[in-house]
């Protein structure tokens, strides 16, 4: 997510009005540039734009060889008639809420604590370890977590055992599994995502801290009156950015942490699209769900872009 | 700013809290490593908090590295990662170069197109049908081409290129340098950190790719390591990894501890990431890892 933040626009070159013959000369001199760009544009047209156009399948019956037959809103009506869709939508929103809303104060806290840590070597150790899980695939993370949560040989149940608590089979427990999703997200991202806030803290001018210390402020005062205010803008930015991705809820993660026992608690839009589309080959129905998700998603991103511009003066891009 | 050298109570508390967070990351990984390096007879009895191998034995790695399905998936992953990352880098750097040229006509229109392509995700099924139509189903090119350019990374690359002073380009133009020479003798050498960062990000994405591989690379011989890993470790499908006949062919397999063997497979999948990780730290995270607070 921090990637997006680095994209604040730099000064655009001044606009010059051109007449047609000048346009032609410029196009000719720029021809080589367009040729260099052509493969990239071709990629986006073939693998992104054509599938987007192909989303009209949501209004048609699919046929591998012959013509697709137009059926209008049939598949959308089908979606809204089934109770499955409401469950999936609410799963998506709940899981997104847990990950984006409940979790994010901890990312901020992690950055603040890391900044308070003065022992340079230990701080570096914390960074090296905590940034690493971000680079592991969800398959690997799921493998590690399944081992750690195993009722027979996992670390977590072993610790529960020390306190005489009964062991829990977390991976097949419907109430536990969403928390597992949240904690595994934290496990993977707490280091890497806190970089965004940490950068904001180290950008605070040192003179502010010196002045505060001369005034006799202790660390708590400094966190409360200098560091937290400096984090407000990044927090708002991150918060609304996440809002734009609310319907995603983390496909790769959910796919790897779900199993038949808990599916009803973690089935999200993207897993549903995959299951009915690829596994059950209900192409049109799946595309209709994709289309709803895509349109709402773009709407959310544009909305957050506008809100972000209004509150922080900075857009999402 | 004053440096706090003394070990105050607060500092000890901080070390305990942050140390505990890192332990939740390290212990599960070391536990898996320890199990995978133990003999099956010992590893079956190991607890989740043990981080040292018992009765050191490389049997699990012998099985992994001699296993035809795992090894073919491993090499497929290496090939897809290398070829895929190369294509990512070629397209991303050339596009970033073109899009950072001042006065390029239609630049704004192209950027709007790219950002829209980034925001609006095409559905899974339409993408699947395009791959099918292009005849890429079952070919490694499906996985390689479908994710050929990442718009986020393209924009990051553009930011790096924009930092090169315009005067250098002007001087090179006066010397008669063409765009390709400009790219190779100015842009690339002057944005090494950016190139390294983007290469690492792409390579990690490539190595970790499993979902598209699982739907496009249908034949077992074409599949990638992460897909096999998922089947074996996450879905617990041991039969597909250890076929019935293999049980009779290998002496090793008869005495195997599956948890430990899964661990070894996970470790093999993590190692390439660990090899790339220092480069990420060196180039991308260097600003935040400068040791103390910047004065």
XYZ file of C-alpha atoms in Angstrom:
612
model
C 0.000 0.000 0.000
C 2.872 2.297 0.766
C 3.766 2.098 -2.897
C 0.806 4.217 -3.892
C 1.841 7.002 -1.609
C 5.071 7.555 -3.450
C 3.214 8.519 -6.554
C 2.319 12.092 -5.683
C 2.475 14.041 -8.885
C 5.515 16.113 -9.690
C 5.247 19.360 -11.608
C 3.858 18.702 -15.057
C 5.531 20.491 -17.973
C 3.658 23.619 -19.035
C 0.996 23.083 -21.671
C 1.823 24.434 -25.107
C -0.834 24.891 -27.760
C 0.145 23.289 -31.049
C -1.237 23.502 -34.532
C -1.836 20.412 -36.611
C 1.424 20.413 -38.574
C 3.422 20.814 -35.361
C 1.492 17.884 -33.887
C 2.481 15.810 -36.912
C 6.193 16.700 -36.584
C 6.149 15.898 -32.888
C 4.430 12.593 -33.527
C 7.086 11.724 -36.088
C 9.982 12.554 -33.794
C 8.294 10.692 -30.954
C 7.606 7.670 -33.152
C 10.506 5.687 -31.731
C 9.203 6.367 -28.213
C 5.781 5.002 -29.115
C 7.449 1.949 -30.637
C 9.337 1.353 -27.410
C 6.084 1.708 -25.472
C 4.091 -0.492 -27.855
C 4.748 -3.895 -26.200
C 3.557 -2.581 -22.830
C 0.426 -1.067 -24.340
C -0.156 -4.308 -26.245
C 0.058 -6.201 -22.945
C -2.557 -3.987 -21.302
C -4.859 -4.184 -24.301
C -4.652 -7.965 -24.632
C -4.554 -9.094 -21.012
C -6.442 -6.310 -19.262
C -8.650 -4.385 -21.701
C -9.928 -7.381 -23.698
C -10.977 -9.225 -20.512
C -12.733 -6.062 -19.341
C -14.614 -5.940 -22.628
C -15.188 -9.662 -22.203
C -17.082 -8.903 -18.997
C -20.144 -8.342 -21.179
C -20.417 -12.113 -20.750
C -22.373 -11.246 -17.588
C -25.307 -10.348 -19.872
C -24.981 -13.381 -22.158
C -25.224 -17.149 -22.042
C -21.786 -18.573 -22.730
C -21.110 -20.835 -25.661
C -17.656 -22.155 -26.493
C -18.202 -22.233 -30.252
C -21.387 -20.520 -31.379
C -22.808 -17.078 -30.652
C -23.367 -15.939 -27.093
C -27.086 -15.344 -26.520
C -28.150 -12.135 -24.828
C -30.052 -12.696 -21.593
C -30.114 -9.205 -20.074
C -30.040 -8.995 -16.286
C -30.801 -12.688 -15.743
C -27.558 -13.461 -13.903
C -27.761 -10.364 -11.752
C -31.285 -11.277 -10.709
C -30.012 -14.751 -9.953
C -27.271 -13.340 -7.739
C -29.566 -11.130 -5.724
C -32.178 -13.852 -5.317
C -29.797 -16.330 -3.731
C -29.034 -16.001 -0.052
C -25.471 -17.159 -0.786
C -24.549 -13.737 -2.125
C -25.602 -11.890 1.038
C -23.550 -14.287 3.171
C -20.525 -13.854 0.926
C -20.836 -10.099 0.887
C -21.129 -9.949 4.655
C -18.127 -12.294 5.050
C -16.137 -10.016 2.770
C -17.104 -6.894 4.697
C -16.483 -8.481 8.114
C -13.053 -9.824 7.141
C -12.087 -6.512 5.539
C -13.256 -4.660 8.639
C -11.169 -6.883 10.909
C -8.082 -6.475 8.757
C -8.331 -2.816 7.828
C -10.037 -1.269 10.850
C -9.279 -3.431 13.878
C -5.723 -4.120 12.860
C -4.390 -0.800 11.744
C -3.877 0.826 15.187
C -1.418 -1.984 15.891
C 0.616 -1.114 12.812
C 0.816 2.483 14.056
C 1.709 1.315 17.551
C 4.434 -0.926 16.156
C 6.006 2.022 14.323
C 5.891 4.180 17.472
C 7.403 1.468 19.672
C 10.113 0.794 17.117
C 10.966 4.479 17.067
C 11.189 4.565 20.870
C 13.635 1.678 20.872
C 17.105 3.225 21.236
C 19.305 0.152 21.091
C 20.281 0.351 17.403
C 21.313 -3.284 17.044
C 18.107 -4.606 18.543
C 16.028 -2.249 16.461
C 17.712 -3.505 13.311
C 17.063 -7.077 14.407
C 13.351 -6.297 14.893
C 13.204 -4.727 11.433
C 15.014 -7.542 9.654
C 12.746 -10.159 11.236
C 9.440 -8.323 11.000
C 9.793 -7.233 7.352
C 10.526 -10.773 6.190
C 7.030 -12.386 6.331
C 5.789 -9.793 3.822
C 7.872 -11.569 1.180
C 6.579 -15.066 1.844
C 3.749 -16.422 -0.282
C 0.412 -17.107 1.378
C 0.946 -20.775 0.562
C 4.095 -20.759 2.671
C 2.466 -18.695 5.421
C -0.511 -21.035 5.524
C 1.924 -23.953 5.763
C 3.725 -22.326 8.682
C 0.478 -21.436 10.456
C -1.128 -24.825 9.962
C 1.958 -26.348 11.585
C 1.982 -23.822 14.438
C -1.751 -24.220 15.109
C -1.799 -27.998 14.853
C -3.719 -29.505 17.797
C -1.183 -32.319 18.175
C 2.226 -30.734 17.628
C 1.679 -26.984 17.207
C 3.284 -24.305 19.341
C 0.037 -22.482 20.135
C -1.760 -25.472 21.585
C 1.379 -26.414 23.457
C 1.315 -22.997 25.123
C -2.403 -23.405 25.877
C -1.473 -26.731 27.444
C 0.983 -25.048 29.812
C -1.923 -23.011 31.183
C -4.091 -26.138 31.380
C -6.375 -24.879 28.614
C -8.004 -27.373 26.247
C -6.411 -27.559 22.811
C -8.304 -26.031 19.909
C -8.303 -27.093 16.277
C -8.171 -23.500 15.050
C -8.140 -24.251 11.338
C -11.481 -26.070 11.425
C -13.157 -23.820 14.004
C -15.682 -21.486 12.405
C -15.455 -18.833 15.091
C -11.674 -18.953 15.323
C -10.886 -18.874 11.624
C -11.658 -15.191 11.016
C -9.397 -14.253 13.912
C -6.761 -16.501 12.404
C -7.108 -14.537 9.169
C -6.682 -11.287 11.084
C -3.700 -12.450 13.099
C -1.956 -14.017 10.121
C -2.432 -10.749 8.255
C -0.865 -8.948 11.226
C 1.940 -11.495 11.320
C 2.693 -10.901 7.660
C 2.265 -7.132 7.543
C 2.957 -5.547 10.916
C 6.582 -4.886 10.063
C 6.303 -3.955 6.425
C 3.133 -1.840 6.692
C 4.488 0.011 9.716
C 7.312 1.351 7.496
C 4.796 3.840 6.149
C 4.213 5.313 9.626
C 7.822 4.897 10.674
C 8.950 7.003 7.702
C 6.533 9.728 8.815
C 7.994 9.642 12.349
C 11.622 9.900 11.264
C 10.660 12.800 9.002
C 9.668 14.908 12.038
C 12.244 17.728 12.412
C 14.598 16.908 15.351
C 14.290 20.510 16.556
C 10.722 19.740 17.643
C 11.934 16.990 19.966
C 14.751 19.150 21.332
C 12.384 22.005 22.075
C 9.991 19.616 23.800
C 12.788 18.157 25.931
C 13.958 21.603 26.966
C 10.376 22.297 28.025
C 10.611 19.197 30.195
C 8.343 16.911 28.171
C 8.738 13.187 28.884
C 8.493 10.459 26.217
C 4.738 10.038 26.760
C 4.190 13.768 26.191
C 6.352 13.628 23.090
C 4.394 10.694 21.660
C 1.092 12.339 22.564
C 1.844 15.860 21.339
C 4.468 15.463 18.596
C 4.484 11.949 17.141
C 0.752 11.181 17.082
C -0.188 14.486 15.416
C 2.444 13.794 12.746
C 0.810 10.405 12.112
C -2.713 11.706 11.615
C -2.299 12.421 7.904
C -0.658 9.073 7.085
C -3.323 7.286 9.124
C -6.167 8.994 7.265
C -4.471 8.313 3.936
C -3.936 4.636 4.688
C -7.402 4.246 6.136
C -9.231 5.599 3.117
C -6.862 3.831 0.765
C -7.840 0.556 2.371
C -11.485 1.505 2.010
C -10.914 1.418 -1.750
C -9.810 -2.211 -1.472
C -12.565 -3.219 0.932
C -14.177 -5.743 -1.418
C -10.910 -7.625 -1.907
C -10.379 -8.881 1.659
C -7.343 -10.899 0.522
C -8.102 -13.680 -1.958
C -4.726 -15.452 -1.748
C -4.853 -15.542 2.011
C -8.447 -16.738 2.315
C -7.977 -19.409 -0.345
C -5.055 -20.878 1.572
C -6.612 -20.661 5.022
C -10.022 -22.025 4.095
C -11.219 -25.609 4.086
C -14.607 -27.304 3.884
C -15.178 -27.054 7.613
C -14.912 -23.266 7.754
C -15.832 -22.255 4.207
C -19.158 -20.677 5.223
C -17.363 -18.285 7.579
C -14.616 -17.170 5.186
C -16.136 -17.432 1.721
C -15.533 -13.988 0.172
C -16.441 -12.477 -3.187
C -13.191 -13.513 -4.860
C -13.248 -17.108 -3.626
C -16.879 -17.317 -4.747
C -15.983 -15.932 -8.197
C -13.240 -18.542 -8.450
C -15.354 -21.430 -7.233
C -18.413 -20.873 -9.392
C -16.420 -19.565 -12.369
C -13.446 -21.861 -12.760
C -14.348 -24.894 -10.690
C -18.064 -25.076 -11.604
C -17.659 -23.432 -15.052
C -20.640 -21.103 -14.519
C -18.904 -18.465 -16.566
C -21.674 -15.884 -16.872
C -22.709 -15.980 -13.227
C -19.122 -15.629 -12.056
C -18.506 -12.748 -14.457
C -21.630 -10.991 -13.197
C -20.244 -11.110 -9.637
C -16.865 -9.848 -10.943
C -18.608 -7.002 -12.709
C -20.501 -5.921 -9.592
C -17.297 -6.112 -7.578
C -15.296 -4.251 -10.219
C -17.764 -1.409 -10.586
C -18.259 -0.964 -6.835
C -14.485 -1.236 -6.387
C -13.711 1.536 -8.872
C -16.459 3.645 -7.321
C -14.915 3.153 -3.848
C -11.419 4.029 -5.072
C -12.629 7.183 -6.813
C -14.626 8.119 -3.739
C -11.634 7.648 -1.444
C -9.496 9.579 -3.904
C -11.867 12.541 -3.637
C -12.177 12.281 0.159
C -8.419 11.969 0.483
C -7.878 15.037 -1.681
C -10.327 16.984 0.430
C -8.927 15.963 3.831
C -5.203 15.591 3.243
C -4.791 17.577 0.021
C -3.263 14.462 -1.538
C -4.988 12.073 -3.853
C -4.542 8.329 -3.977
C -2.324 8.734 -7.032
C 18.738 14.546 19.291
C 20.076 13.008 22.476
C 20.941 9.317 22.247
C 19.633 7.124 25.058
C 22.483 4.753 25.723
C 21.526 3.587 29.171
C 19.321 0.559 29.516
C 16.321 2.106 31.234
C 13.297 0.145 32.407
C 11.344 1.508 29.456
C 13.919 0.243 26.992
C 13.856 -3.226 28.550
C 10.066 -3.240 28.321
C 10.229 -2.212 24.667
C 12.738 -4.941 23.928
C 10.471 -7.474 25.604
C 7.379 -6.391 23.639
C 9.059 -6.093 20.233
C 11.168 -9.169 20.926
C 7.986 -11.147 21.643
C 6.496 -10.037 18.316
C 9.589 -11.211 16.452
C 9.547 -14.517 18.337
C 6.080 -15.273 16.943
C 7.699 -14.997 13.515
C 10.983 -16.722 14.191
C 9.932 -19.665 16.338
C 7.422 -21.192 13.886
C 9.969 -20.905 11.060
C 12.854 -22.324 13.091
C 10.581 -25.071 14.382
C 9.797 -26.119 10.818
C 13.497 -25.975 9.942
C 14.432 -28.021 13.013
C 11.828 -30.682 12.288
C 12.897 -30.920 8.662
C 16.507 -31.500 9.731
C 15.659 -34.228 12.229
C 15.324 -37.921 11.658
C 11.690 -39.014 11.183
C 11.809 -41.133 14.349
C 12.759 -38.067 16.372
C 10.729 -35.415 14.582
C 7.357 -37.112 15.137
C 7.779 -36.484 18.852
C 8.929 -32.882 18.557
C 6.916 -30.060 20.067
C 6.010 -26.790 18.401
C 8.433 -24.704 20.422
C 11.572 -26.704 19.698
C 13.992 -24.839 17.471
C 16.933 -27.252 17.420
C 16.995 -30.446 15.344
C 16.905 -33.721 17.228
C 19.042 -36.492 15.797
C 20.243 -34.507 12.763
C 19.312 -36.136 9.483
C 18.972 -34.849 5.890
C 16.476 -37.513 4.885
C 13.655 -35.000 4.222
C 15.823 -32.949 1.897
C 17.069 -36.110 0.185
C 13.459 -36.996 -0.563
C 12.576 -33.476 -1.743
C 15.588 -33.158 -4.013
C 15.127 -36.643 -5.444
C 11.402 -36.319 -5.906
C 10.579 -36.012 -9.624
C 7.344 -34.010 -9.191
C 8.757 -31.605 -6.620
C 11.964 -31.059 -8.544
C 10.260 -30.495 -11.887
C 7.988 -27.951 -10.161
C 11.043 -26.362 -8.566
C 12.808 -25.904 -11.914
C 9.608 -24.702 -13.577
C 9.371 -22.056 -10.860
C 12.978 -21.033 -11.424
C 12.381 -20.702 -15.171
C 9.138 -18.750 -14.748
C 10.796 -16.485 -12.183
C 13.824 -15.719 -14.349
C 12.045 -15.330 -17.695
C 9.048 -13.614 -16.099
C 11.133 -11.132 -14.138
C 13.215 -10.359 -17.230
C 10.051 -9.562 -19.193
C 8.694 -7.524 -16.280
C 11.878 -5.475 -16.123
C 12.214 -4.925 -19.872
C 8.622 -3.744 -20.251
C 8.526 -1.737 -17.035
C 11.784 0.144 -17.578
C 11.173 0.927 -21.240
C 7.623 2.090 -20.522
C 8.785 4.137 -17.539
C 11.470 5.744 -19.709
C 9.004 6.703 -22.439
C 6.435 7.971 -19.956
C 8.965 10.190 -18.180
C 10.049 11.958 -21.393
C 8.931 15.564 -21.150
C 6.570 16.756 -23.894
C 5.541 13.269 -24.955
C 2.247 13.597 -26.760
C -0.730 11.722 -25.302
C 1.243 11.099 -22.113
C -1.715 12.084 -19.953
C -4.115 9.913 -21.927
C -1.758 6.937 -21.653
C -1.364 7.441 -17.889
C -5.130 7.633 -17.417
C -5.489 4.431 -19.438
C -2.869 2.671 -17.286
C -4.387 3.851 -14.006
C -7.816 2.713 -15.117
C -6.315 -0.666 -16.042
C -4.882 -0.818 -12.545
C -8.107 0.116 -10.772
C -10.593 -1.941 -12.740
C -9.839 -5.592 -12.239
C -11.119 -7.708 -15.082
C -13.029 -10.705 -13.857
C -11.286 -14.003 -13.442
C -13.389 -15.777 -16.055
C -12.886 -13.233 -18.891
C -9.122 -13.409 -18.303
C -9.301 -17.195 -18.289
C -11.202 -17.171 -21.594
C -8.633 -14.841 -23.198
C -5.785 -17.116 -22.129
C -7.723 -20.030 -23.567
C -8.425 -18.189 -26.827
C -4.747 -17.275 -27.259
C -3.882 -20.953 -26.951
C -1.727 -20.303 -23.894
C -3.504 -22.810 -21.688
C -0.944 -25.238 -20.315
C 1.980 -23.115 -21.479
C 4.333 -21.301 -19.120
C 3.743 -18.204 -21.241
C 0.244 -17.921 -19.781
C 1.600 -17.286 -16.284
C 4.488 -15.186 -17.578
C 2.454 -12.924 -19.864
C -0.680 -12.426 -17.793
C 1.322 -10.475 -15.195
C 3.843 -8.862 -17.560
C 3.568 -5.322 -16.167
C 2.484 -4.125 -12.743
C 1.221 -0.545 -12.840
C 2.291 0.201 -9.234
C 5.847 -0.838 -9.990
C 5.775 1.066 -13.269
C 4.852 4.226 -11.375
C 7.597 3.639 -8.774
C 10.073 3.153 -11.626
C 8.915 6.424 -13.172
C 9.581 8.237 -9.879
C 13.154 6.940 -9.895
C 13.683 7.976 -13.520
C 12.275 11.439 -12.854
C 15.030 12.044 -10.335
C 17.668 12.004 -13.080
C 18.474 15.680 -13.839
C 17.086 16.868 -17.177
C 20.427 18.514 -18.006
C 22.061 15.093 -18.411
C 19.512 14.160 -21.063
C 19.965 17.486 -22.804
C 23.724 17.020 -22.946
C 23.298 13.490 -24.294
C 20.873 14.698 -26.963
C 23.411 17.286 -28.057
C 25.967 14.491 -28.330
C 23.557 12.748 -30.662
C 22.563 9.905 -28.341
C 19.409 8.058 -29.393
C 16.747 6.828 -26.981
C 18.143 3.336 -26.688
C 21.631 4.587 -25.919
C 20.149 7.030 -23.436
C 18.334 4.155 -21.748
C 21.397 1.943 -21.473
C 24.137 4.445 -20.783
C 22.283 7.010 -18.659
C 18.982 5.840 -17.226
C 19.921 2.335 -16.095
C 23.281 3.193 -14.510
C 21.811 6.234 -12.749
C 18.845 4.422 -11.215
C 20.498 1.291 -9.880
C 18.647 1.420 -6.557
C 15.310 1.693 -8.335
C 16.148 -1.102 -10.745
C 17.269 -3.360 -7.899
C 14.130 -2.640 -5.870
C 11.754 -3.291 -8.747
C 13.629 -6.425 -9.822
C 13.363 -7.835 -6.305
C 9.656 -7.028 -6.016
C 8.910 -8.634 -9.354
C 11.078 -11.668 -8.640
C 9.324 -12.256 -5.318
C 5.910 -11.948 -6.982
C 7.002 -14.406 -9.661
C 8.425 -16.916 -7.217
C 5.309 -16.697 -5.029
C 2.883 -17.030 -7.941
C 0.561 -19.962 -7.468
C -3.038 -19.084 -8.222
C -2.741 -18.445 -11.947
C -0.318 -21.335 -12.242
C -2.917 -23.576 -10.618
C -5.574 -22.707 -13.192
C -3.467 -22.263 -16.348
C -0.775 -24.928 -15.970
C -3.076 -27.904 -15.903
C -0.609 -30.721 -16.495
C 1.344 -31.933 -13.475
C 4.662 -31.706 -15.324
C 4.229 -27.983 -16.020
C 3.159 -26.919 -12.570
C 5.030 -24.577 -10.207
C 6.490 -25.230 -6.785
C 3.936 -23.097 -4.912
C 1.098 -25.089 -6.472
C 2.588 -28.410 -5.401
C 3.362 -26.910 -2.012
C -0.263 -25.876 -1.613
C -1.518 -29.282 -2.612
C 0.840 -31.040 -0.257
C 1.102 -28.699 2.741
C -2.138 -26.730 2.777
C -4.559 -29.267 1.329
C -2.701 -32.148 2.950
C -2.820 -34.217 -0.221
C 0.082 -36.523 0.609
C -0.983 -39.183 -1.862
C -0.256 -36.946 -4.843
C 3.234 -36.197 -3.596
C 4.055 -39.653 -2.403
C 2.407 -41.911 -4.942
C 1.684 -45.462 -3.892
C 4.417 -46.934 -6.038
C 6.971 -44.487 -4.692
C 6.409 -46.012 -1.292
C 7.862 -49.243 -2.602
C 10.602 -47.624 -4.667
C 12.247 -45.571 -1.976
C 13.448 -46.916 1.300
C 13.417 -43.408 2.687
C 9.722 -42.849 2.089
C 8.675 -45.809 4.144
C 9.870 -44.224 7.340
C 8.856 -40.646 6.657
C 7.281 -38.108 9.034
C 4.944 -36.076 6.834
C 4.991 -32.983 9.019
C 8.774 -32.858 8.711
C 8.702 -33.540 4.972
C 6.188 -30.718 4.534
C 8.558 -28.553 6.553
C 11.443 -29.356 4.219
C 9.295 -28.444 1.204
C 8.377 -25.117 2.835
C 12.042 -24.387 3.555
C 12.997 -25.123 -0.060
C 10.296 -22.652 -1.171
C 11.536 -19.982 1.271
C 15.255 -20.160 0.415
C 15.123 -18.166 -2.863
C 13.185 -15.433 -1.038
C 15.823 -15.394 1.698
C 18.502 -14.985 -0.979
C 16.711 -11.943 -2.426
C 15.782 -10.449 0.948
C 19.121 -8.732 1.752
C 18.894 -6.831 -1.540
C 15.426 -5.554 -0.631
C 16.760 -4.397 2.734
C 19.777 -2.782 1.144
C 17.941 -0.784 -1.496
C 14.311 -0.362 -0.518
C 14.392 -0.277 3.262
C 17.723 1.538 3.605
C 16.116 4.846 4.596
C 14.332 3.344 7.556
C 17.176 1.052 8.576
C 19.844 3.687 8.991
C 20.451 2.638 12.578
C 19.694 5.640 14.772
C 17.468 8.598 14.194
C 18.528 10.931 11.421
C 20.028 14.143 12.737
